[in-house]
Amino acid sequence: MSYLSLKYLHILSMVLLFGTGLGSAFYKWMADRSGNLAHIAVMNRHVVLADWLFTTPTIIFQPISGLWMVYLLHYPLTTPWIMWSLVLYGVAGVCWLPVVWLQIQMRHLSEQALATQTDLPALYWRYARYWFWLGVPAFIAMLFIVLLMVFKFTGVA
């Protein structure tokens, strides 16, 4: 595969990863704020599905394609923007793994509340707070990774 083809797929994957993450977070947060149990349950189901269909493949593809491009260009991994991108990617990943577990738990709790026509338990809202606050450093890390990718040759990184 040519470098430019790989770069195109890497950027496309990054856009999909970033867009799916931001979109899922926005719609889930808005559903939770609505207080509409049916809407919350459906949105939790969709967020978990989006993670499996879009986020997981791109999370796997990003480091593979990025490291492949580094190899093709003969850059050392100690190049500052590469090293910091990998560190920040690790930070985002450490935040994302518990987020996936929390999303699955919230999906289960919301479906159970909908089936029994009861209020969401306090545990749901505790998980929702953890989910939100884990998303903040992951989102910031991803913003900085994109910044490093774009400005790598200008001396900014």
Tab-separated table of N, CA and C in Angstrom:
chain	number	residue	atom	x	y	z
A	1	MET	N	0.853	-1.173	0.000
A	1	MET	CA	0.000	0.000	0.000
A	1	MET	C	0.898	1.235	0.000
A	2	SER	N	0.527	2.219	-0.796
A	2	SER	CA	1.326	3.435	-0.861
A	2	SER	C	1.141	4.270	0.395
A	3	TYR	N	2.117	5.114	0.658
A	3	TYR	CA	2.050	5.977	1.830
A	3	TYR	C	0.811	6.865	1.782
A	4	LEU	N	0.525	7.455	0.630
A	4	LEU	CA	-0.623	8.365	0.535
A	4	LEU	C	-1.951	7.641	0.726
A	5	SER	N	-2.053	6.420	0.240
A	5	SER	CA	-3.277	5.640	0.460
A	5	SER	C	-3.439	5.332	1.950
A	6	LEU	N	-2.349	4.965	2.579
A	6	LEU	CA	-2.370	4.668	4.008
A	6	LEU	C	-2.708	5.926	4.814
A	7	LYS	N	-2.130	7.053	4.420
A	7	LYS	CA	-2.413	8.321	5.096
A	7	LYS	C	-3.888	8.691	4.950
A	8	TYR	N	-4.435	8.495	3.776
A	8	TYR	CA	-5.854	8.770	3.540
A	8	TYR	C	-6.722	7.908	4.458
A	9	LEU	N	-6.443	6.615	4.531
A	9	LEU	CA	-7.217	5.715	5.393
A	9	LEU	C	-7.037	6.066	6.866
A	10	HIS	N	-5.840	6.471	7.246
A	10	HIS	CA	-5.563	6.863	8.626
A	10	HIS	C	-6.391	8.108	8.997
A	11	ILE	N	-6.403	9.093	8.127
A	11	ILE	CA	-7.172	10.315	8.384
A	11	ILE	C	-8.667	10.016	8.392
A	12	LEU	N	-9.122	9.225	7.450
A	12	LEU	CA	-10.536	8.841	7.410
A	12	LEU	C	-10.933	8.093	8.678
A	13	SER	N	-10.074	7.204	9.130
A	13	SER	CA	-10.321	6.456	10.358
A	13	SER	C	-10.358	7.388	11.566
A	14	MET	N	-9.456	8.361	11.594
A	14	MET	CA	-9.426	9.333	12.688
A	14	MET	C	-10.717	10.147	12.721
A	15	VAL	N	-11.182	10.566	11.559
A	15	VAL	CA	-12.429	11.337	11.488
A	15	VAL	C	-13.598	10.486	11.982
A	16	LEU	N	-13.633	9.242	11.569
A	16	LEU	CA	-14.692	8.334	12.001
A	16	LEU	C	-14.621	8.094	13.512
A	17	LEU	N	-13.427	7.881	14.031
A	17	LEU	CA	-13.246	7.678	15.471
A	17	LEU	C	-13.683	8.908	16.257
A	18	PHE	N	-13.206	10.042	15.861
A	18	PHE	CA	-13.512	11.283	16.558
A	18	PHE	C	-14.992	11.633	16.432
A	19	GLY	N	-15.513	11.511	15.229
A	19	GLY	CA	-16.919	11.852	14.991
A	19	GLY	C	-17.887	10.919	15.698
A	20	THR	N	-17.600	9.631	15.659
A	20	THR	CA	-18.478	8.679	16.338
A	20	THR	C	-18.442	8.904	17.847
A	21	GLY	N	-17.255	9.114	18.377
A	21	GLY	CA	-17.132	9.348	19.815
A	21	GLY	C	-17.868	10.601	20.253
A	22	LEU	N	-17.658	11.686	19.539
A	22	LEU	CA	-18.314	12.947	19.897
A	22	LEU	C	-19.817	12.859	19.687
A	23	GLY	N	-20.240	12.266	18.570
A	23	GLY	CA	-21.673	12.127	18.296
A	23	GLY	C	-22.372	11.243	19.310
A	24	SER	N	-21.768	10.112	19.616
A	24	SER	CA	-22.363	9.206	20.605
A	24	SER	C	-22.469	9.874	21.965
A	25	ALA	N	-21.407	10.573	22.350
A	25	ALA	CA	-21.413	11.254	23.648
A	25	ALA	C	-22.509	12.313	23.693
A	26	PHE	N	-22.632	13.081	22.632
A	26	PHE	CA	-23.637	14.137	22.599
A	26	PHE	C	-25.044	13.565	22.689
A	27	TYR	N	-25.343	12.584	21.862
A	27	TYR	CA	-26.708	12.046	21.845
A	27	TYR	C	-27.051	11.280	23.126
A	28	LYS	N	-26.073	10.586	23.703
A	28	LYS	CA	-26.337	9.896	24.956
A	28	LYS	C	-26.557	10.903	26.077
A	29	TRP	N	-25.722	11.914	26.136
A	29	TRP	CA	-25.862	12.936	27.168
A	29	TRP	C	-27.207	13.648	27.048
A	30	MET	N	-27.621	13.966	25.823
A	30	MET	CA	-28.915	14.632	25.615
A	30	MET	C	-30.078	13.706	25.981
A	31	ALA	N	-29.952	12.430	25.675
A	31	ALA	CA	-31.010	11.473	26.046
A	31	ALA	C	-31.124	11.396	27.565
A	32	ASP	N	-29.994	11.303	28.243
A	32	ASP	CA	-30.013	11.259	29.709
A	32	ASP	C	-30.662	12.520	30.276
A	33	ARG	N	-30.337	13.651	29.723
A	33	ARG	CA	-30.907	14.920	30.200
A	33	ARG	C	-32.414	15.000	29.974
A	34	SER	N	-32.905	14.303	28.947
A	34	SER	CA	-34.337	14.360	28.637
A	34	SER	C	-35.176	13.701	29.723
A	35	GLY	N	-34.602	12.701	30.401
A	35	GLY	CA	-35.352	11.973	31.418
A	35	GLY	C	-36.353	10.987	30.834
A	36	ASN	N	-36.442	10.900	29.523
A	36	ASN	CA	-37.377	9.993	28.852
A	36	ASN	C	-36.744	8.593	28.831
A	37	LEU	N	-37.295	7.699	29.639
A	37	LEU	CA	-36.702	6.375	29.820
A	37	LEU	C	-36.588	5.599	28.509
A	38	ALA	N	-37.621	5.644	27.690
A	38	ALA	CA	-37.576	4.918	26.416
A	38	ALA	C	-36.457	5.470	25.527
A	39	HIS	N	-36.343	6.769	25.494
A	39	HIS	CA	-35.302	7.414	24.688
A	39	HIS	C	-33.908	7.070	25.233
A	40	ILE	N	-33.768	7.082	26.545
A	40	ILE	CA	-32.491	6.746	27.183
A	40	ILE	C	-32.097	5.310	26.846
A	41	ALA	N	-33.050	4.388	26.944
A	41	ALA	CA	-32.749	2.975	26.666
A	41	ALA	C	-32.328	2.777	25.210
A	42	VAL	N	-33.041	3.409	24.297
A	42	VAL	CA	-32.705	3.282	22.874
A	42	VAL	C	-31.333	3.887	22.598
A	43	MET	N	-31.076	5.054	23.163
A	43	MET	CA	-29.791	5.707	22.910
A	43	MET	C	-28.638	4.900	23.494
A	44	ASN	N	-28.814	4.323	24.682
A	44	ASN	CA	-27.764	3.472	25.245
A	44	ASN	C	-27.483	2.279	24.341
A	45	ARG	N	-28.528	1.698	23.798
A	45	ARG	CA	-28.357	0.565	22.879
A	45	ARG	C	-27.576	1.008	21.639
A	46	HIS	N	-27.905	2.179	21.108
A	46	HIS	CA	-27.233	2.677	19.902
A	46	HIS	C	-25.779	3.057	20.164
A	47	VAL	N	-25.507	3.619	21.333
A	47	VAL	CA	-24.131	3.997	21.673
A	47	VAL	C	-23.245	2.763	21.768
A	48	VAL	N	-23.738	1.712	22.401
A	48	VAL	CA	-22.964	0.467	22.495
A	48	VAL	C	-22.752	-0.118	21.099
A	49	LEU	N	-23.781	-0.106	20.282
A	49	LEU	CA	-23.658	-0.624	18.916
A	49	LEU	C	-22.644	0.196	18.110
A	50	ALA	N	-22.709	1.518	18.219
A	50	ALA	CA	-21.767	2.382	17.490
A	50	ALA	C	-20.329	2.111	17.919
A	51	ASP	N	-20.134	1.842	19.201
A	51	ASP	CA	-18.787	1.514	19.659
A	51	ASP	C	-18.268	0.241	19.001
A	52	TRP	N	-19.110	-0.770	18.895
A	52	TRP	CA	-18.669	-2.025	18.275
A	52	TRP	C	-18.483	-1.893	16.770
A	53	LEU	N	-19.369	-1.144	16.107
A	53	LEU	CA	-19.305	-1.042	14.648
A	53	LEU	C	-18.249	-0.065	14.141
A	54	PHE	N	-18.080	1.047	14.850
A	54	PHE	CA	-17.215	2.107	14.338
A	54	PHE	C	-15.991	2.376	15.214
A	55	THR	N	-16.195	2.562	16.508
A	55	THR	CA	-15.099	2.966	17.378
A	55	THR	C	-14.054	1.861	17.512
A	56	THR	N	-14.477	0.643	17.793
A	56	THR	CA	-13.515	-0.442	18.004
A	56	THR	C	-12.626	-0.674	16.775
A	57	PRO	N	-13.193	-0.796	15.564
A	57	PRO	CA	-12.297	-0.990	14.410
A	57	PRO	C	-11.322	0.170	14.197
A	58	THR	N	-11.796	1.405	14.420
A	58	THR	CA	-10.896	2.539	14.208
A	58	THR	C	-9.835	2.621	15.308
A	59	ILE	N	-10.201	2.236	16.514
A	59	ILE	CA	-9.213	2.223	17.610
A	59	ILE	C	-8.108	1.221	17.305
A	60	ILE	N	-8.452	0.129	16.675
A	60	ILE	CA	-7.453	-0.872	16.293
A	60	ILE	C	-6.635	-0.381	15.095
A	61	PHE	N	-7.314	0.215	14.123
A	61	PHE	CA	-6.647	0.632	12.882
A	61	PHE	C	-5.709	1.819	13.087
A	62	GLN	N	-6.062	2.744	13.972
A	62	GLN	CA	-5.259	3.960	14.151
A	62	GLN	C	-3.793	3.681	14.490
A	63	PRO	N	-3.492	2.916	15.526
A	63	PRO	CA	-2.068	2.698	15.803
A	63	PRO	C	-1.374	1.850	14.736
A	64	ILE	N	-2.110	0.915	14.150
A	64	ILE	CA	-1.499	0.093	13.095
A	64	ILE	C	-1.104	0.968	11.915
A	65	SER	N	-2.037	1.775	11.436
A	65	SER	CA	-1.752	2.623	10.273
A	65	SER	C	-0.733	3.705	10.622
A	66	GLY	N	-0.843	4.278	11.825
A	66	GLY	CA	0.114	5.306	12.223
A	66	GLY	C	1.530	4.770	12.307
A	67	LEU	N	1.682	3.618	12.949
A	67	LEU	CA	3.021	3.031	13.061
A	67	LEU	C	3.542	2.551	11.709
A	68	TRP	N	2.646	2.119	10.843
A	68	TRP	CA	3.041	1.713	9.490
A	68	TRP	C	3.592	2.924	8.730
A	69	MET	N	2.927	4.071	8.858
A	69	MET	CA	3.424	5.280	8.191
A	69	MET	C	4.769	5.710	8.781
A	70	VAL	N	4.915	5.619	10.092
A	70	VAL	CA	6.185	5.944	10.747
A	70	VAL	C	7.294	5.049	10.181
A	71	TYR	N	6.984	3.775	10.019
A	71	TYR	CA	7.942	2.820	9.453
A	71	TYR	C	8.301	3.199	8.011
A	72	LEU	N	7.278	3.511	7.204
A	72	LEU	CA	7.529	3.858	5.801
A	72	LEU	C	8.373	5.121	5.664
A	73	LEU	N	8.208	6.063	6.580
A	73	LEU	CA	8.963	7.317	6.522
A	73	LEU	C	10.275	7.258	7.299
A	74	HIS	N	10.531	6.113	7.949
A	74	HIS	CA	11.768	5.911	8.715
A	74	HIS	C	11.922	6.928	9.849
A	75	TYR	N	10.815	7.294	10.471
A	75	TYR	CA	10.872	8.181	11.639
A	75	TYR	C	11.110	7.337	12.886
A	76	PRO	N	11.930	7.816	13.789
A	76	PRO	CA	12.063	7.096	15.060
A	76	PRO	C	10.832	7.342	15.937
A	77	LEU	N	10.489	6.353	16.741
A	77	LEU	CA	9.343	6.500	17.648
A	77	LEU	C	9.588	7.574	18.702
A	78	THR	N	10.851	7.954	18.864
A	78	THR	CA	11.188	8.995	19.834
A	78	THR	C	11.013	10.402	19.268
A	79	THR	N	10.600	10.517	18.017
A	79	THR	CA	10.266	11.829	17.456
A	79	THR	C	9.181	12.414	18.356
A	80	PRO	N	9.382	13.628	18.873
A	80	PRO	CA	8.466	14.143	19.898
A	80	PRO	C	6.977	14.055	19.567
A	81	TRP	N	6.564	14.463	18.374
A	81	TRP	CA	5.126	14.445	18.079
A	81	TRP	C	4.591	13.020	17.989
A	82	ILE	N	5.432	12.080	17.568
A	82	ILE	CA	5.009	10.670	17.511
A	82	ILE	C	4.913	10.105	18.930
A	83	MET	N	5.941	10.354	19.719
A	83	MET	CA	5.960	9.849	21.085
A	83	MET	C	4.767	10.401	21.880
A	84	TRP	N	4.526	11.706	21.783
A	84	TRP	CA	3.412	12.306	22.525
A	84	TRP	C	2.064	11.833	22.000
A	85	SER	N	1.967	11.606	20.709
A	85	SER	CA	0.714	11.071	20.151
A	85	SER	C	0.431	9.686	20.715
A	86	LEU	N	1.452	8.861	20.814
A	86	LEU	CA	1.274	7.517	21.360
A	86	LEU	C	0.912	7.560	22.847
A	87	VAL	N	1.558	8.447	23.598
A	87	VAL	CA	1.233	8.590	25.021
A	87	VAL	C	-0.214	9.040	25.181
A	88	LEU	N	-0.623	10.055	24.423
A	88	LEU	CA	-1.992	10.561	24.514
A	88	LEU	C	-3.006	9.513	24.051
A	89	TYR	N	-2.631	8.728	23.057
A	89	TYR	CA	-3.508	7.649	22.600
A	89	TYR	C	-3.697	6.619	23.718
A	90	GLY	N	-2.631	6.355	24.442
A	90	GLY	CA	-2.721	5.465	25.596
A	90	GLY	C	-3.637	6.029	26.674
A	91	VAL	N	-3.536	7.339	26.924
A	91	VAL	CA	-4.418	7.990	27.897
A	91	VAL	C	-5.877	7.844	27.461
A	92	ALA	N	-6.142	8.123	26.197
A	92	ALA	CA	-7.515	7.991	25.681
A	92	ALA	C	-7.999	6.547	25.804
A	93	GLY	N	-7.129	5.596	25.510
A	93	GLY	CA	-7.498	4.185	25.606
A	93	GLY	C	-7.787	3.748	27.024
A	94	VAL	N	-6.986	4.237	27.974
A	94	VAL	CA	-7.203	3.905	29.387
A	94	VAL	C	-8.554	4.457	29.844
A	95	CYS	N	-8.957	5.585	29.305
A	95	CYS	CA	-10.280	6.146	29.634
A	95	CYS	C	-11.392	5.397	28.905
A	96	TRP	N	-11.134	4.979	27.670
A	96	TRP	CA	-12.181	4.379	26.844
A	96	TRP	C	-12.590	2.997	27.338
A	97	LEU	N	-11.651	2.202	27.802
A	97	LEU	CA	-11.993	0.844	28.230
A	97	LEU	C	-13.045	0.820	29.342
A	98	PRO	N	-12.896	1.603	30.407
A	98	PRO	CA	-13.978	1.609	31.397
A	98	PRO	C	-15.262	2.236	30.858
A	99	VAL	N	-15.143	3.164	29.922
A	99	VAL	CA	-16.329	3.778	29.320
A	99	VAL	C	-17.158	2.713	28.603
A	100	VAL	N	-16.515	1.814	27.900
A	100	VAL	CA	-17.239	0.740	27.211
A	100	VAL	C	-17.999	-0.111	28.226
A	101	TRP	N	-17.332	-0.481	29.307
A	101	TRP	CA	-17.981	-1.274	30.347
A	101	TRP	C	-19.164	-0.506	30.936
A	102	LEU	N	-18.965	0.781	31.215
A	102	LEU	CA	-20.041	1.609	31.776
A	102	LEU	C	-21.220	1.701	30.818
A	103	GLN	N	-20.933	1.855	29.531
A	103	GLN	CA	-22.020	1.940	28.538
A	103	GLN	C	-22.844	0.660	28.504
A	104	ILE	N	-22.185	-0.466	28.584
A	104	ILE	CA	-22.886	-1.749	28.572
A	104	ILE	C	-23.745	-1.876	29.837
A	105	GLN	N	-23.187	-1.462	30.973
A	105	GLN	CA	-23.952	-1.519	32.223
A	105	GLN	C	-25.154	-0.579	32.173
A	106	MET	N	-24.952	0.629	31.646
A	106	MET	CA	-26.057	1.588	31.560
A	106	MET	C	-27.120	1.113	30.574
A	107	ARG	N	-26.688	0.453	29.512
A	107	ARG	CA	-27.665	-0.122	28.581
A	107	ARG	C	-28.524	-1.146	29.309
A	108	HIS	N	-27.875	-2.019	30.057
A	108	HIS	CA	-28.598	-3.049	30.798
A	108	HIS	C	-29.547	-2.426	31.827
A	109	LEU	N	-29.056	-1.467	32.593
A	109	LEU	CA	-29.887	-0.829	33.627
A	109	LEU	C	-31.080	-0.095	33.025
A	110	SER	N	-30.865	0.584	31.895
A	110	SER	CA	-31.971	1.324	31.276
A	110	SER	C	-32.991	0.379	30.634
A	111	GLU	N	-32.537	-0.701	30.043
A	111	GLU	CA	-33.473	-1.675	29.469
A	111	GLU	C	-34.274	-2.366	30.567
A	112	GLN	N	-33.617	-2.655	31.685
A	112	GLN	CA	-34.302	-3.280	32.816
A	112	GLN	C	-35.360	-2.333	33.396
A	113	ALA	N	-35.009	-1.064	33.547
A	113	ALA	CA	-35.976	-0.076	34.079
A	113	ALA	C	-37.146	0.093	33.113
A	114	LEU	N	-36.866	0.083	31.827
A	114	LEU	CA	-37.937	0.215	30.838
A	114	LEU	C	-38.858	-1.007	30.874
A	115	ALA	N	-38.284	-2.193	30.967
A	115	ALA	CA	-39.081	-3.424	30.987
A	115	ALA	C	-39.964	-3.508	32.230
A	116	THR	N	-39.468	-2.991	33.341
A	116	THR	CA	-40.241	-3.072	34.586
A	116	THR	C	-41.002	-1.775	34.879
A	117	GLN	N	-40.856	-0.796	33.974
A	117	GLN	CA	-41.507	0.515	34.139
A	117	GLN	C	-41.190	1.145	35.489
A	118	THR	N	-39.894	1.118	35.840
A	118	THR	CA	-39.429	1.736	37.079
A	118	THR	C	-38.444	2.845	36.730
A	119	ASP	N	-38.133	3.671	37.694
A	119	ASP	CA	-37.142	4.728	37.492
A	119	ASP	C	-35.762	4.112	37.341
A	120	LEU	N	-34.891	4.852	36.686
A	120	LEU	CA	-33.503	4.418	36.606
A	120	LEU	C	-32.910	4.442	38.014
A	121	PRO	N	-32.147	3.430	38.368
A	121	PRO	CA	-31.563	3.400	39.716
A	121	PRO	C	-30.453	4.444	39.860
A	122	ALA	N	-30.129	4.770	41.084
A	122	ALA	CA	-29.051	5.725	41.362
A	122	ALA	C	-27.730	5.255	40.743
A	123	LEU	N	-27.546	3.940	40.677
A	123	LEU	CA	-26.338	3.392	40.081
A	123	LEU	C	-26.186	3.854	38.627
A	124	TYR	N	-27.288	3.932	37.888
A	124	TYR	CA	-27.242	4.400	36.494
A	124	TYR	C	-26.630	5.806	36.442
A	125	TRP	N	-27.130	6.684	37.296
A	125	TRP	CA	-26.684	8.080	37.269
A	125	TRP	C	-25.239	8.207	37.755
A	126	ARG	N	-24.823	7.348	38.665
A	126	ARG	CA	-23.415	7.327	39.091
A	126	ARG	C	-22.540	6.905	37.915
A	127	TYR	N	-22.955	5.839	37.220
A	127	TYR	CA	-22.216	5.403	36.036
A	127	TYR	C	-22.178	6.488	34.969
A	128	ALA	N	-23.281	7.199	34.799
A	128	ALA	CA	-23.342	8.265	33.797
A	128	ALA	C	-22.333	9.377	34.126
A	129	ARG	N	-22.199	9.695	35.407
A	129	ARG	CA	-21.207	10.708	35.804
A	129	ARG	C	-19.788	10.206	35.521
A	130	TYR	N	-19.486	8.969	35.878
A	130	TYR	CA	-18.162	8.405	35.591
A	130	TYR	C	-17.898	8.418	34.085
A	131	TRP	N	-18.911	7.997	33.336
A	131	TRP	CA	-18.817	7.955	31.868
A	131	TRP	C	-18.463	9.330	31.321
A	132	PHE	N	-19.171	10.347	31.794
A	132	PHE	CA	-18.931	11.713	31.321
A	132	PHE	C	-17.517	12.169	31.654
A	133	TRP	N	-17.107	11.991	32.916
A	133	TRP	CA	-15.806	12.503	33.342
A	133	TRP	C	-14.641	11.709	32.772
A	134	LEU	N	-14.844	10.451	32.431
A	134	LEU	CA	-13.799	9.701	31.716
A	134	LEU	C	-13.686	10.173	30.269
A	135	GLY	N	-14.783	10.664	29.734
A	135	GLY	CA	-14.775	11.162	28.366
A	135	GLY	C	-14.009	12.465	28.205
A	136	VAL	N	-13.949	13.267	29.243
A	136	VAL	CA	-13.273	14.563	29.160
A	136	VAL	C	-11.781	14.414	28.842
A	137	PRO	N	-11.002	13.670	29.631
A	137	PRO	CA	-9.582	13.544	29.270
A	137	PRO	C	-9.368	12.797	27.943
A	138	ALA	N	-10.245	11.840	27.642
A	138	ALA	CA	-10.114	11.121	26.367
A	138	ALA	C	-10.322	12.083	25.196
A	139	PHE	N	-11.335	12.942	25.287
A	139	PHE	CA	-11.617	13.919	24.234
A	139	PHE	C	-10.456	14.909	24.092
A	140	ILE	N	-9.962	15.414	25.216
A	140	ILE	CA	-8.849	16.363	25.180
A	140	ILE	C	-7.603	15.698	24.584
A	141	ALA	N	-7.351	14.450	24.969
A	141	ALA	CA	-6.210	13.723	24.405
A	141	ALA	C	-6.335	13.601	22.897
A	142	MET	N	-7.548	13.284	22.421
A	142	MET	CA	-7.748	13.144	20.971
A	142	MET	C	-7.563	14.485	20.257
A	143	LEU	N	-8.013	15.570	20.865
A	143	LEU	CA	-7.798	16.898	20.270
A	143	LEU	C	-6.307	17.182	20.109
A	144	PHE	N	-5.542	16.863	21.136
A	144	PHE	CA	-4.102	17.101	21.070
A	144	PHE	C	-3.415	16.180	20.071
A	145	ILE	N	-3.890	14.960	19.940
A	145	ILE	CA	-3.310	14.049	18.941
A	145	ILE	C	-3.513	14.614	17.542
A	146	VAL	N	-4.710	15.097	17.254
A	146	VAL	CA	-4.971	15.691	15.936
A	146	VAL	C	-4.081	16.921	15.740
A	147	LEU	N	-3.943	17.737	16.769
A	147	LEU	CA	-3.067	18.907	16.698
A	147	LEU	C	-1.639	18.481	16.368
A	148	LEU	N	-1.150	17.463	17.060
A	148	LEU	CA	0.207	16.976	16.798
A	148	LEU	C	0.340	16.419	15.387
A	149	MET	N	-0.669	15.713	14.913
A	149	MET	CA	-0.627	15.156	13.555
A	149	MET	C	-0.556	16.270	12.510
A	150	VAL	N	-1.332	17.305	12.706
A	150	VAL	CA	-1.410	18.380	11.712
A	150	VAL	C	-0.159	19.249	11.709
A	151	PHE	N	0.344	19.597	12.890
A	151	PHE	CA	1.445	20.548	12.979
A	151	PHE	C	2.807	19.911	13.182
A	152	LYS	N	2.952	18.654	12.880
A	152	LYS	CA	4.186	17.932	13.179
A	152	LYS	C	5.439	18.534	12.555
A	153	PHE	N	5.338	19.168	11.405
A	153	PHE	CA	6.526	19.667	10.717
A	153	PHE	C	6.753	21.158	10.917
A	154	THR	N	5.898	21.834	11.667
A	154	THR	CA	6.031	23.281	11.791
A	154	THR	C	6.798	23.701	13.021
A	155	GLY	N	7.211	22.766	13.830
A	155	GLY	CA	7.914	23.103	15.048
A	155	GLY	C	6.985	23.298	16.224
A	156	VAL	N	5.646	23.299	15.978
A	156	VAL	CA	4.689	23.433	17.069
A	156	VAL	C	4.748	22.204	17.950
A	157	ALA	N	4.858	21.034	17.335
A	157	ALA	CA	4.919	19.781	18.102
A	157	ALA	C	6.360	19.524	18.439
